[in-house]
Structures are given as structure tokens and as C-alpha cells.
CSV table of C-alpha atoms and ligand atoms in Angstrom, one decimal:
chain,number,residue,atom,x,y,z
B,1,MET,CA,3.2,91.4,5.7
B,2,PRO,CA,6.7,91.9,4.1
B,3,PRO,CA,7.0,95.3,2.3
B,4,ASP,CA,8.5,93.6,-0.8
B,5,PHE,CA,5.4,91.4,-1.0
B,6,LEU,CA,3.0,94.3,-0.6
B,7,ASN,CA,4.9,96.3,-3.3
B,8,ARG,CA,4.6,93.5,-5.8
B,9,ILE,CA,0.9,92.9,-5.0
B,10,GLN,CA,0.3,96.7,-5.4
B,11,SER,CA,1.8,96.6,-8.9
B,12,GLN,CA,0.1,93.3,-9.7
B,13,PHE,CA,-3.4,94.4,-8.6
B,14,PRO,CA,-3.4,98.2,-8.5
B,15,SER,CA,-7.1,98.7,-8.5
B,16,ASN,CA,-7.9,95.9,-5.9
B,17,PHE,CA,-4.9,96.4,-3.6
B,18,VAL,CA,-6.9,97.5,-0.6
B,19,GLN,CA,-9.5,94.8,-0.9
B,20,PHE,CA,-6.8,92.2,-1.4
B,21,VAL,CA,-4.9,93.2,1.8
B,22,THR,CA,-8.1,93.6,3.9
B,23,SER,CA,-9.2,90.1,2.8
B,24,ILE,CA,-6.1,88.5,4.3
B,25,ASP,CA,-7.2,89.7,7.8
B,26,GLN,CA,-10.6,88.0,7.4
B,27,PRO,CA,-11.2,84.6,8.8
B,28,ALA,CA,-10.8,81.7,6.4
B,29,ALA,CA,-13.9,79.8,5.2
B,30,VAL,CA,-14.4,76.2,6.3
B,31,SER,CA,-14.9,73.8,3.5
B,32,LEU,CA,-14.7,70.1,2.9
B,33,ARG,CA,-15.1,67.5,0.2
B,34,VAL,CA,-17.5,64.6,0.8
B,35,ASN,CA,-16.5,61.0,-0.1
B,36,SER,CA,-19.9,60.4,-1.8
B,37,GLN,CA,-19.2,56.7,-2.2
B,38,LYS,CA,-19.3,56.4,1.6
B,39,PHE,CA,-21.6,59.2,2.8
B,40,ALA,CA,-24.5,61.1,1.2
B,41,ILE,CA,-23.7,64.8,0.8
B,42,PRO,CA,-25.6,66.6,3.7
B,43,GLU,CA,-27.8,69.5,2.9
B,44,VAL,CA,-26.0,72.7,3.7
B,45,SER,CA,-26.6,76.4,2.9
B,46,GLU,CA,-23.6,76.7,0.4
B,47,CYS,CA,-21.8,74.4,-2.0
B,48,VAL,CA,-18.4,74.9,-3.6
B,49,PRO,CA,-19.5,75.9,-7.1
B,50,TRP,CA,-16.6,74.2,-9.0
B,51,CYS,CA,-16.7,70.9,-7.1
B,52,GLU,CA,-19.7,68.5,-7.1
B,53,THR,CA,-18.8,67.1,-3.6
B,54,GLY,CA,-17.5,70.3,-2.0
B,55,ILE,CA,-19.5,72.1,0.7
B,56,PHE,CA,-19.0,75.1,3.1
B,57,LEU,CA,-19.7,74.9,6.8
B,58,ASN,CA,-20.8,78.0,8.7
B,59,GLU,CA,-18.3,77.4,11.5
B,60,ARG,CA,-15.4,75.0,12.2
B,61,PRO,CA,-16.6,72.0,14.2
B,62,SER,CA,-14.2,69.7,16.1
B,63,PHE,CA,-13.5,67.2,13.3
B,64,THR,CA,-11.5,65.0,15.8
B,65,LEU,CA,-14.8,64.4,17.7
B,66,ASP,CA,-16.6,63.2,14.6
B,67,PRO,CA,-16.2,59.4,14.1
B,68,ILE,CA,-16.8,59.4,10.4
B,69,PHE,CA,-14.0,62.0,9.8
B,70,HIS,CA,-11.6,59.2,10.8
B,71,SER,CA,-13.3,56.8,8.4
B,72,GLY,CA,-12.6,58.9,5.3
B,73,ALA,CA,-16.3,60.1,4.8
B,74,TYR,CA,-14.9,63.5,4.0
B,75,TYR,CA,-11.7,65.5,3.6
B,76,VAL,CA,-11.3,69.0,5.1
B,77,GLN,CA,-9.9,71.1,2.2
B,78,GLU,CA,-9.9,74.7,1.3
B,79,ALA,CA,-12.3,75.4,-1.6
B,80,SER,CA,-10.0,76.9,-4.3
B,81,SER,CA,-7.9,73.8,-4.5
B,82,MET,CA,-11.0,71.8,-5.4
B,83,PHE,CA,-10.8,73.5,-8.9
B,84,VAL,CA,-8.6,70.6,-9.9
B,85,GLU,CA,-11.9,68.9,-10.6
B,86,GLN,CA,-12.7,71.3,-13.5
B,87,ALA,CA,-9.2,70.7,-15.0
B,88,PHE,CA,-9.6,67.0,-14.7
B,89,ARG,CA,-13.0,67.0,-16.4
B,90,GLN,CA,-11.5,68.6,-19.5
B,91,ILE,CA,-9.3,65.6,-20.1
B,92,GLU,CA,-10.4,63.0,-22.7
B,93,HIS,CA,-11.7,59.8,-21.2
B,94,GLU,CA,-9.5,56.9,-22.1
B,95,LYS,CA,-9.7,53.4,-20.5
B,96,GLY,CA,-7.3,52.3,-17.9
B,97,ARG,CA,-5.5,55.6,-17.4
B,98,VAL,CA,-2.4,55.9,-15.2
B,99,VAL,CA,-2.5,59.2,-13.2
B,100,LEU,CA,0.4,60.6,-11.2
B,101,ASP,CA,0.0,63.0,-8.3
B,102,LEU,CA,3.7,64.0,-7.9
B,103,CYS,CA,3.6,66.2,-4.9
B,104,ALA,CA,0.9,64.6,-3.0
B,105,ALA,CA,1.1,64.9,0.8
B,106,PRO,CA,-1.0,65.2,2.9
B,107,GLY,CA,-3.4,63.9,0.2
B,108,GLY,CA,-6.1,66.5,-0.5
B,109,LYS,CA,-5.8,66.4,-4.3
B,110,SER,CA,-5.0,62.6,-4.3
B,111,THR,CA,-8.2,61.8,-2.5
B,112,HIS,CA,-10.0,64.1,-4.9
B,113,LEU,CA,-8.5,62.4,-7.9
B,114,LEU,CA,-9.5,59.0,-6.6
B,115,SER,CA,-13.1,60.2,-6.5
B,116,LEU,CA,-12.8,61.5,-10.1
B,117,VAL,CA,-11.0,58.6,-11.9
B,118,ASP,CA,-12.7,55.4,-13.0
B,119,PRO,CA,-12.3,52.2,-11.0
B,120,GLY,CA,-10.2,50.9,-14.0
B,121,ASP,CA,-7.8,53.8,-13.7
B,122,LEU,CA,-4.7,53.8,-11.5
B,123,LEU,CA,-3.5,56.7,-9.2
B,124,VAL,CA,0.2,56.8,-8.3
B,125,SER,CA,0.4,59.2,-5.3
B,126,ASN,CA,4.0,60.3,-4.6
B,127,GLU,CA,5.6,62.4,-1.9
B,128,VAL,CA,9.4,62.9,-1.8
B,129,ILE,CA,9.7,64.1,1.9
B,130,ARG,CA,9.8,60.9,3.9
B,131,SER,CA,8.3,62.4,7.1
B,132,ARG,CA,5.2,63.4,5.1
B,133,VAL,CA,4.5,60.0,3.5
B,134,SER,CA,2.7,58.3,6.4
B,135,VAL,CA,0.0,60.9,6.6
B,136,LEU,CA,-0.5,60.6,2.9
B,137,ASP,CA,-0.7,56.8,3.1
B,138,GLU,CA,-3.2,57.1,6.0
B,139,ASN,CA,-5.5,59.5,4.3
B,140,LEU,CA,-5.5,57.4,1.1
B,141,ARG,CA,-6.3,54.2,3.0
B,142,LYS,CA,-9.1,55.9,4.8
B,143,TRP,CA,-10.5,57.1,1.5
B,144,GLY,CA,-11.0,53.4,0.6
B,145,HIS,CA,-9.9,52.8,-3.0
B,146,GLN,CA,-7.8,49.9,-4.2
B,147,ASN,CA,-6.6,51.5,-7.5
B,148,VAL,CA,-3.7,53.4,-5.9
B,149,VAL,CA,0.0,53.0,-5.4
B,150,VAL,CA,1.9,55.2,-2.9
B,151,THR,CA,5.5,56.0,-3.7
B,152,SER,CA,8.2,58.2,-2.1
B,153,ASN,CA,10.6,59.5,-4.8
B,154,ASP,CA,12.3,62.5,-6.1
B,155,PRO,CA,10.8,63.8,-9.4
B,156,SER,CA,14.1,62.8,-11.2
B,157,ASP,CA,13.5,59.1,-10.3
B,158,PHE,CA,10.5,59.2,-12.7
B,159,SER,CA,12.5,60.1,-15.8
B,160,GLU,CA,13.2,56.4,-16.7
B,161,LEU,CA,9.4,55.7,-16.8
B,162,GLU,CA,9.2,57.4,-20.2
B,163,GLY,CA,5.6,57.8,-21.6
B,164,LEU,CA,4.0,56.0,-18.6
B,165,PHE,CA,1.5,58.5,-17.4
B,166,ASP,CA,-1.7,59.7,-19.1
B,167,VAL,CA,-2.2,62.6,-16.6
B,168,ILE,CA,0.3,64.2,-14.2
B,169,LEU,CA,-0.7,66.6,-11.4
B,170,VAL,CA,2.2,68.8,-10.2
B,171,ASP,CA,0.8,70.7,-7.1
B,172,ALA,CA,4.2,72.3,-6.7
B,173,PRO,CA,5.9,73.3,-3.4
B,174,CYS,CA,5.7,77.1,-3.7
B,175,SER,CA,6.1,80.4,-1.8
B,176,GLY,CA,2.7,79.9,-0.3
B,177,GLU,CA,1.4,83.5,-0.6
B,178,GLY,CA,-2.1,82.2,-0.9
B,179,LEU,CA,-1.9,80.7,2.6
B,180,PHE,CA,-1.0,83.9,4.4
B,181,ARG,CA,-4.6,84.0,5.9
B,182,ARG,CA,-4.3,80.5,7.4
B,183,ASP,CA,-0.7,80.1,8.2
B,184,ALA,CA,1.4,82.9,9.8
B,185,SER,CA,4.6,80.9,9.3
B,186,ALA,CA,4.1,81.3,5.5
B,187,ILE,CA,4.4,85.0,6.0
B,188,GLN,CA,7.5,84.6,8.1
B,189,GLN,CA,9.2,82.4,5.5
B,190,TRP,CA,8.5,84.7,2.6
B,191,SER,CA,11.3,86.6,0.9
B,192,VAL,CA,12.1,87.6,-2.6
B,193,GLU,CA,15.0,85.2,-2.6
B,194,ASN,CA,12.7,82.4,-1.5
B,195,THR,CA,10.2,83.1,-4.3
B,196,ASN,CA,13.0,82.9,-6.8
B,197,LEU,CA,14.3,79.7,-5.3
B,198,CYS,CA,10.8,78.2,-5.6
B,199,ALA,CA,10.4,79.2,-9.2
B,200,THR,CA,13.8,77.5,-10.1
B,201,ARG,CA,12.8,74.4,-8.1
B,202,GLN,CA,9.5,74.2,-9.9
B,203,ARG,CA,11.2,74.3,-13.3
B,204,ARG,CA,13.5,71.5,-12.2
B,205,ILE,CA,10.5,69.4,-11.0
B,206,LEU,CA,8.7,70.0,-14.3
B,207,ALA,CA,11.8,69.2,-16.4
B,208,ASP,CA,12.4,66.0,-14.4
B,209,ILE,CA,8.8,64.7,-14.7
B,210,TRP,CA,8.3,65.7,-18.4
B,211,PRO,CA,9.6,62.5,-20.0
B,212,SER,CA,7.2,60.3,-18.0
B,213,LEU,CA,4.1,62.1,-19.4
B,214,LYS,CA,3.1,60.3,-22.6
B,215,LYS,CA,2.5,62.2,-25.9
B,216,GLY,CA,-1.1,63.4,-25.8
B,217,GLY,CA,-1.1,63.2,-22.0
B,218,HIS,CA,-2.1,66.1,-19.8
B,219,LEU,CA,-0.3,68.0,-17.1
B,220,ILE,CA,-2.1,69.9,-14.4
B,221,TYR,CA,0.2,72.4,-12.8
B,222,SER,CA,-0.9,74.3,-9.7
B,223,THR,CA,0.5,76.4,-6.8
B,224,CYS,CA,-1.0,78.3,-3.9
B,225,THR,CA,0.8,81.5,-4.7
B,226,PHE,CA,0.2,84.8,-6.6
B,227,ASN,CA,3.8,85.2,-7.7
B,228,PRO,CA,3.9,85.3,-11.6
B,229,GLU,CA,7.4,83.8,-11.7
B,230,GLU,CA,6.0,80.6,-10.2
B,231,ASN,CA,2.8,80.7,-12.2
B,232,GLU,CA,2.4,82.4,-15.6
B,233,GLU,CA,6.2,82.6,-16.2
B,234,ASN,CA,6.6,78.9,-15.6
B,235,LEU,CA,3.9,78.1,-18.1
B,236,LYS,CA,5.5,80.4,-20.6
B,237,TRP,CA,8.9,78.6,-20.0
B,238,LEU,CA,7.2,75.2,-20.5
B,239,ALA,CA,5.7,76.4,-23.8
B,240,GLU,CA,9.0,77.9,-25.0
B,241,ASN,CA,10.9,74.7,-24.4
B,242,ASN,CA,8.4,72.0,-25.3
B,243,ALA,CA,5.6,71.2,-27.7
B,244,ILE,CA,2.5,71.9,-25.7
B,245,GLU,CA,-1.1,73.1,-26.1
B,246,SER,CA,-2.7,75.2,-23.4
B,247,ILE,CA,-6.2,73.9,-22.6
B,248,ARG,CA,-8.9,76.4,-21.7
B,249,ILE,CA,-11.2,75.6,-18.8
B,250,PRO,CA,-14.8,76.9,-19.0
B,251,LEU,CA,-15.7,79.2,-16.1
B,252,GLN,CA,-19.0,80.5,-14.9
B,253,GLY,CA,-19.1,84.2,-14.3
B,254,ASN,CA,-20.4,84.0,-10.7
B,255,TRP,CA,-17.3,81.9,-9.7
B,256,ASN,CA,-15.2,85.1,-9.8
B,257,VAL,CA,-12.2,83.1,-10.9
B,258,ASP,CA,-9.7,85.1,-13.0
B,259,GLU,CA,-8.6,83.7,-16.4
B,260,ILE,CA,-5.2,85.0,-17.3
B,261,GLU,CA,-4.3,84.7,-21.0
B,262,THR,CA,-0.9,85.6,-22.6
B,263,ASN,CA,-0.2,84.6,-26.2
B,264,GLY,CA,-2.7,81.7,-26.2
B,265,LEU,CA,-1.6,80.4,-22.8
B,266,PHE,CA,-4.3,80.1,-20.1
B,267,GLY,CA,-4.0,80.2,-16.4
B,268,TYR,CA,-6.7,80.4,-13.6
B,269,ARG,CA,-6.1,82.5,-10.6
B,270,PHE,CA,-8.1,82.6,-7.3
B,271,LEU,CA,-7.9,85.8,-5.4
B,272,PRO,CA,-8.9,85.8,-1.7
B,273,HIS,CA,-11.0,89.0,-2.0
B,274,LYS,CA,-13.0,87.6,-5.0
B,275,VAL,CA,-13.6,84.0,-4.1
B,276,LYS,CA,-14.6,82.1,-0.9
B,277,GLY,CA,-11.3,80.3,-0.7
B,278,GLU,CA,-7.5,80.8,-0.5
B,279,GLY,CA,-5.1,82.0,-3.2
B,280,PHE,CA,-4.5,79.4,-5.9
B,281,PHE,CA,-3.2,79.1,-9.5
B,282,LEU,CA,-3.8,76.3,-11.9
B,283,THR,CA,-3.1,75.6,-15.6
B,284,LEU,CA,-3.8,72.6,-17.8
B,285,ILE,CA,-1.7,71.7,-20.8
B,286,ARG,CA,-1.5,68.8,-23.3
B,287,LYS,CA,1.9,67.4,-24.3
B,288,ASN,CA,2.3,67.1,-28.1
B,289,GLU,CA,5.7,65.4,-28.2
B,290,GLY,CA,7.6,62.4,-26.8
B,291,ALA,CA,6.9,58.7,-26.3
B,292,GLU,CA,3.3,57.7,-26.9
B,293,SER,CA,3.3,54.9,-24.3
B,294,HIS,CA,5.5,53.0,-22.0
B,295,PRO,CA,6.7,49.5,-22.8
B,296,VAL,CA,5.5,48.2,-19.4
B,297,SER,CA,7.2,45.2,-18.1
B,298,ARG,CA,5.1,42.0,-18.5
B,299,LYS,CA,7.2,39.7,-16.5
B,300,ALA,CA,5.8,38.6,-13.1
B,301,LYS,CA,7.4,40.3,-10.2
B,302,THR,CA,8.8,37.8,-7.7
B,303,LYS,CA,7.7,40.0,-4.8
B,304,LEU,CA,4.0,39.6,-6.0
B,305,GLU,CA,3.0,36.2,-4.8
B,306,LYS,CA,-0.5,35.1,-5.9
B,307,MET,CA,-2.9,34.2,-3.1
B,308,PRO,CA,-3.1,30.5,-2.1
B,309,LYS,CA,-6.3,28.7,-3.2
B,310,GLN,CA,-7.4,28.0,0.3
B,311,PHE,CA,-8.3,31.7,0.8
B,312,ALA,CA,-10.4,31.9,-2.4
B,313,GLU,CA,-13.5,32.8,-0.4
B,314,ILE,CA,-12.0,36.2,0.1
B,315,ARG,CA,-12.9,37.1,-3.5
B,316,ASN,CA,-16.5,37.3,-2.3
B,317,TRP,CA,-15.5,39.9,0.3
B,318,LEU,CA,-15.3,42.6,-2.4
B,319,THR,CA,-17.9,43.7,-4.9
B,320,SER,CA,-15.4,44.8,-7.4
B,321,SER,CA,-14.7,42.3,-10.3
B,322,ILE,CA,-11.4,43.9,-11.4
B,323,SER,CA,-9.3,42.7,-8.5
B,324,GLU,CA,-6.5,40.2,-8.3
B,325,PHE,CA,-5.3,39.0,-4.9
B,326,PHE,CA,-1.7,38.9,-3.7
B,327,VAL,CA,0.1,37.8,-0.6
B,328,LYS,CA,2.6,40.2,1.0
B,329,SER,CA,4.1,39.1,4.3
B,330,GLU,CA,1.0,37.7,6.0
B,331,PHE,CA,-1.5,40.0,4.3
B,332,ILE,CA,-3.8,39.5,1.3
B,333,ILE,CA,-3.9,42.5,-0.9
B,334,ALA,CA,-6.4,43.3,-3.7
B,335,PHE,CA,-5.2,45.3,-6.7
B,336,PRO,CA,-6.7,46.0,-10.1
B,337,GLU,CA,-5.7,43.2,-12.5
B,338,ASN,CA,-5.3,45.5,-15.5
B,339,HIS,CA,-2.6,47.5,-13.8
B,340,ILE,CA,-0.3,44.7,-12.6
B,341,SER,CA,2.2,45.3,-15.3
B,342,THR,CA,2.3,49.0,-14.5
B,343,LEU,CA,2.9,48.1,-10.8
B,344,ASN,CA,5.8,46.0,-12.0
B,345,ALA,CA,7.2,48.8,-14.0
B,346,LEU,CA,6.9,51.2,-11.0
B,347,SER,CA,8.5,48.8,-8.6
B,348,GLU,CA,11.6,48.5,-10.9
B,349,GLN,CA,12.2,52.3,-10.6
B,350,LEU,CA,10.5,53.6,-7.5
B,351,ARG,CA,10.3,53.1,-3.7
B,352,ILE,CA,6.8,51.7,-3.3
B,353,ILE,CA,5.3,52.5,0.1
B,354,SER,CA,2.0,50.6,-0.4
B,355,PHE,CA,-0.3,49.4,-3.2
B,356,GLY,CA,-3.9,48.2,-3.5
B,357,LEU,CA,-6.2,47.3,-0.6
B,358,PRO,CA,-5.1,45.1,2.3
B,359,VAL,CA,-8.2,42.9,2.8
B,360,ALA,CA,-7.1,40.5,5.5
B,361,GLN,CA,-4.3,39.1,7.5
B,362,PHE,CA,-4.0,35.3,7.5
B,363,LYS,CA,-3.0,33.2,10.5
B,364,LYS,CA,-2.6,29.6,9.5
B,365,ASN,CA,-6.0,29.0,7.8
B,366,ASP,CA,-7.8,31.9,9.5
B,367,LEU,CA,-8.6,35.2,7.9
B,368,LEU,CA,-8.6,38.3,10.1
B,369,PRO,CA,-10.4,41.2,8.3
B,370,GLU,CA,-8.1,44.3,8.0
B,371,HIS,CA,-9.1,47.8,9.1
B,372,THR,CA,-8.6,49.1,5.6
B,373,PHE,CA,-11.1,46.5,4.3
B,374,ALA,CA,-13.7,47.9,6.7
B,375,LEU,CA,-13.2,51.4,5.2
B,376,SER,CA,-13.1,50.1,1.6
B,377,ILE,CA,-15.7,51.4,-0.9
B,378,ASP,CA,-15.6,47.9,-2.5
B,379,ARG,CA,-16.5,46.0,0.6
B,380,ASN,CA,-19.3,43.5,0.1
B,381,PRO,CA,-21.8,44.5,2.8
B,382,VAL,CA,-23.3,41.0,3.3
B,383,VAL,CA,-20.1,39.3,4.4
B,384,PHE,CA,-19.9,40.8,7.9
B,385,GLU,CA,-22.7,41.8,10.2
B,386,SER,CA,-22.8,45.5,11.1
B,387,VAL,CA,-23.7,47.1,14.4
B,388,GLU,CA,-24.5,50.8,14.7
B,389,LEU,CA,-22.8,52.6,17.7
B,390,ASP,CA,-23.8,55.7,19.5
B,391,LEU,CA,-21.6,58.8,19.3
B,392,LYS,CA,-19.7,58.2,22.5
B,393,THR,CA,-19.1,54.5,22.0
B,394,ALA,CA,-17.9,55.2,18.4
B,395,LEU,CA,-15.3,57.6,19.7
B,396,LEU,CA,-14.3,55.2,22.5
B,397,PHE,CA,-13.8,52.6,19.8
B,398,GLN,CA,-11.6,55.0,17.9
B,399,LYS,CA,-9.6,55.7,21.1
B,400,LYS,CA,-9.1,51.9,21.1
B,401,GLU,CA,-10.8,51.5,24.5
B,402,GLU,CA,-12.8,48.6,25.5
B,403,ILE,CA,-16.4,48.9,24.4
B,404,ARG,CA,-19.6,46.9,24.9
B,405,ILE,CA,-21.5,45.8,21.8
B,406,ASN,CA,-25.3,45.7,21.8
B,407,SER,CA,-25.6,42.4,19.8
B,408,THR,CA,-26.1,38.8,20.5
B,409,ALA,CA,-24.0,37.9,17.4
B,410,LYS,CA,-20.5,36.6,18.3
B,411,GLY,CA,-17.3,36.8,16.3
B,412,TRP,CA,-16.3,39.5,13.8
B,413,LEU,CA,-18.6,42.5,13.6
B,414,LEU,CA,-18.3,45.7,11.6
B,415,VAL,CA,-19.1,48.7,13.8
B,416,GLN,CA,-20.5,51.8,12.2
B,417,PHE,CA,-21.7,55.3,13.0
B,418,GLN,CA,-24.5,57.0,10.9
B,419,GLY,CA,-24.1,54.1,8.5
B,420,VAL,CA,-20.4,54.8,7.9
B,421,PRO,CA,-18.1,51.8,8.8
B,422,LEU,CA,-15.6,52.5,11.5
B,423,GLY,CA,-13.7,49.2,11.8
B,424,PHE,CA,-14.0,45.7,13.3
B,425,VAL,CA,-14.5,44.2,16.7
B,426,LYS,CA,-14.5,40.6,17.7
B,427,ASN,CA,-17.5,40.1,20.0
B,428,LEU,CA,-16.9,37.5,22.7
B,429,GLY,CA,-20.3,38.1,24.4
B,430,ASN,CA,-19.3,39.6,27.8
B,431,ARG,CA,-16.7,41.9,26.0
B,432,ALA,CA,-15.5,42.8,22.5
B,433,ASN,CA,-11.9,42.9,21.3
B,434,ASN,CA,-11.2,46.2,19.6
B,435,TYR,CA,-9.3,46.0,16.3
B,436,PHE,CA,-9.0,49.7,15.6
B,437,PRO,CA,-5.3,50.4,14.5
B,438,LYS,CA,-3.3,51.7,17.4
B,439,GLU,CA,-1.3,54.2,15.3
B,440,TRP,CA,-4.6,55.9,14.1
B,441,ARG,CA,-6.3,56.0,17.5
B,442,ILE,CA,-7.7,59.3,18.8
B,443,ARG,CA,-5.3,60.5,21.4
B,444,MET,CA,-7.2,63.4,23.0
B,445,ALA,CA,-9.3,63.0,26.1
B,446,LEU,CA,-13.0,63.1,25.4
B,447,PRO,CA,-14.6,66.3,26.6
B,448,GLU,CA,-18.3,66.9,26.4
B,449,ILE,CA,-19.0,65.7,22.9
B,450,PRO,CA,-20.8,68.1,20.6
B,451,GLN,CA,-23.3,66.7,18.1
B,452,PRO,CA,-21.7,66.3,14.6
B,453,TRP,CA,-22.2,69.1,12.1
B,454,TYR,CA,-24.5,67.0,9.9
B,455,LYS,CA,-28.0,65.7,10.8
I,501,SAM,N1,-1.0,68.2,-3.2
I,501,SAM,C1,-1.0,68.2,-1.8
I,501,SAM,C2,-2.5,68.3,-1.3
I,501,SAM,O1,-3.4,68.6,-2.0
I,501,SAM,O2,-2.7,67.8,-0.1
I,501,SAM,C3,-0.2,69.4,-1.3
I,501,SAM,C4,1.1,69.5,-1.8
I,501,SAM,S1,2.1,70.8,-1.2
I,501,SAM,C5,1.5,72.1,-2.1
I,501,SAM,C6,3.6,70.4,-2.1
I,501,SAM,C7,4.3,69.1,-1.7
I,501,SAM,O3,5.5,69.0,-2.5
I,501,SAM,C8,4.7,69.0,-0.3
I,501,SAM,O4,4.1,67.8,0.2
I,501,SAM,C9,6.2,68.9,-0.3
I,501,SAM,O5,6.7,68.0,0.7
I,501,SAM,C10,6.5,68.4,-1.7
I,501,SAM,N2,7.9,68.7,-2.1
I,501,SAM,C11,8.8,69.5,-1.5
I,501,SAM,N3,9.9,69.6,-2.2
I,501,SAM,C12,9.7,68.9,-3.3
I,501,SAM,C13,10.5,68.6,-4.5
I,501,SAM,N4,11.7,69.0,-4.6
I,501,SAM,N5,10.0,67.8,-5.4
I,501,SAM,C14,8.7,67.3,-5.3
I,501,SAM,N6,7.9,67.6,-4.2
I,501,SAM,C15,8.4,68.3,-3.3
């Protein structure tokens, strides 16, 4: 590790320096967060204490060889980051909130937020780096929620959306000191100059996004570094330049999370020798100034074309009563009705990558169910017949190979593994057409397939 880094850590944690350094050589814990709207949380020996759906596994299985991993039944995520849940639970519960995840790829915290918000809330999940947007979009689609908009913009593009957001999460790009155990390249890229650069960039991001947070709204700021300049000092800078209130997050003693308090400002730090997780910092603040709400545009957006009446039966495909249906190209998309004006306001300022839930593609008068609909938590289970596949056939389906279906029923069938939907086939009797999306298919050759980690 770089000597400058070690010197700083020694002065930061003098009495725990040896334990800190030793812990970085230890193997990282394996943890994941279950999408409990799709899959019951399996019994395991250890849960992540600050996250209701977080669990530890004793060893790292091959997630690629688990069909339900590709269906958004869980998200593999290191445990400390799941503390976002405790911050989010401190925030007052208002109806129809608009939540922004500003630095969202690959989607760990966005999928977590979707599990925490109400169906009537909207998540705007943004990633500025273009090459990282498709993985974010894919992970969100697999998670199966319709109350989400994916955008790809620089933080400065949000400044016109004054007072729009009730909650903003800034999981900032940082010097990544907390990732040293998992990612050797984080060590190589570390330098004092880079940590300073990161701190300056974080302040610019915070200043750019600040106007779009409404008065009384909440900002969750997090990093995966120990550097005080990027953490406590940025919080202090925010408090010196804006009217804010720092919100305290209740901790339990056995969590071993450090609460750092300076002049009434609270931050929460995860140290790798004290918690079963990686290095992490989080702070929660309330904004006490600025616009109280955004005058969202009420005018109908020409791009949003209402669904033609002949497809009205599709309303029955979803169990959710809050959806409105739109046509985009040849697709029918469901989106929460109460957030249409917000979507209009967003589309006037931002580059929208996707919104809502693509339910079906239409060809003349025919409706072809979309893969994202198969994975949706709002899918009405009575509309399409389901067929359970064995492990090998499920993986062959996700490799987009030809499979045989053990059913006399013909036409559209939903295939599933362990009760979790995987996608659609069209059963023709002697063979079945495989509708798994080509771009998401498993590319590796199938070796001997191990049993999944759950029973
Ligand atoms: N929140 C993500 C998750 O939980 O999966 C991880 C986010 S990662 C810590 C920080 C993200 O910020 C990266 O995806 C990176 O591409 C993005 N980023 C890089 N430069 C940025 C900038 N100037 N403004 C906003 N985001 C930026």
C-alpha cells in the first residue's frame, strides 16, 4: 500500500493501525441483498444486521450458474453499503416522493432504494458515464419495478429542476480506499493528488445538485473511502455554505459502526477491521432552504402517446392499479400515473434512457409479452401459464439455446426456476421458441453445474 496512505491511516487510527492494515489482507466477506418481492429470504447462518434483506454466504458460489441471479431475485453487494437503508428509514414518509440516485451505476443502491420506496414513489436513477448506463439499466429492469426513470446526465444538468427531489442520494466517485481489499487497481490508482481531486469533484457535484433538492428534502451522501477530506470535511463545507441540519442515525452497539460527531454534524464510518464489510462513509442531512417544490410541467408530452383502445386487455396483465399505459415505438410501457408530470419535467431537461416497465411489443393486433414483463413484480400471475424448469434447462434457456418444454399447453408460456420467473417461450409442441433477450444471454460454456447456494 502507498506509504502516504499508510502514514495518514496511522495518524487517523493510531491505536488500531495494525488491525486495520492486517484486515486489508483478509478475504472479503460475500454478501447479497434479496429481492423479497420475488424470492423468499433463504435461511442462512448470518444476516447483515443493518439491512432487512441482506445476508452473508459462507463462500462465493458461481452466481453466473444460478438462473434466478439473472432474474433479479437478489443483488450481490458488499454489506457496508447496505447501511443506506438505515439512512432512508430516518426520512419522513410523504406520499408520491421523487427520489434521485445521482451516481447510480451499476445499480447496487438504486435496486436497494426501489425495495425501500413505496410503489407510489418514483426513483430517478442517473449515471453520467455513458459506458456504464447499460449495466445500470439492465440491473434495474431485472429488479422488476415500474416506478423508475433511468437518465444519463452530468450533475450540472439537474440545476434547472429546482426543488424537484424529495430525497437525493449522492454515492460519490471517490478515492476508493475502502475497496483496497477487493480491488488491487484501487491501490494502484491511489495518490494524495487523486484524493484531493476527488474531494474537489465531490464538492462540485454537491453544489451542482443542491438546487434540485427541495426545501425540507434529504440528502444522503456516501463514499467508500476513509479520507476525511472526502467525508467529514465535505459535510463541514456543506454546513458552512448552506442551511442544513445533520440527522442522527440510531445505531446498535454490536454493529461496530463508528459515529463521528463534530460540532453537531454526524457521519457514520465502517472500518474493515471492525465490521464484516468494506470501508464506507455515510451522512444524512436535511435541507432547510430553497424552493419548496418544483412547478412540474402539466402539459402532455408529444413523445408520450397513449395506448390505443384495442390493447386495453393489457391492463389486466398487471396487478398494480397505479399504472398508465403508453406507446413508444412498437412497445407498450406501464408507468405510474401520478408521476407523468414529473416525467415530462425530466424529459425537458435530461437525457432519458428508459422509463417505466415495457409490458409488450405489438405487431398489428398481436401482443408479444416482453422479457421485462416476465421479471416484473407487478405481473398478474393468472395471465400466462407457468412451467418450472430443471437447473440445466433453465441455464440453457438463459444461454438462448433451444429447449424442450414439458407441457402440452401451446403458445406463450412463462418459464421459471424455483418459482422465480425467467422469461417467455412460445411452445409449438415439438419445439419451443426461446424469447430470452440475446444481449443478456449467458455467454460462458456450461461446466458441471453446481447446485445453487439456497435450498
Ligand atoms: N451507487 C453505485 C452502486 O451502488 O452501485 C456505485 C456508484 S460509484 C461509487 C460512483 C459513480 O459515479 C460511478 O458510476 C461513476 O461513473 C460516477 N461518476 C463519475 N464521475 C462522476 C461525476 N463527475 N459526476 C457524477 N457521477 C460521476
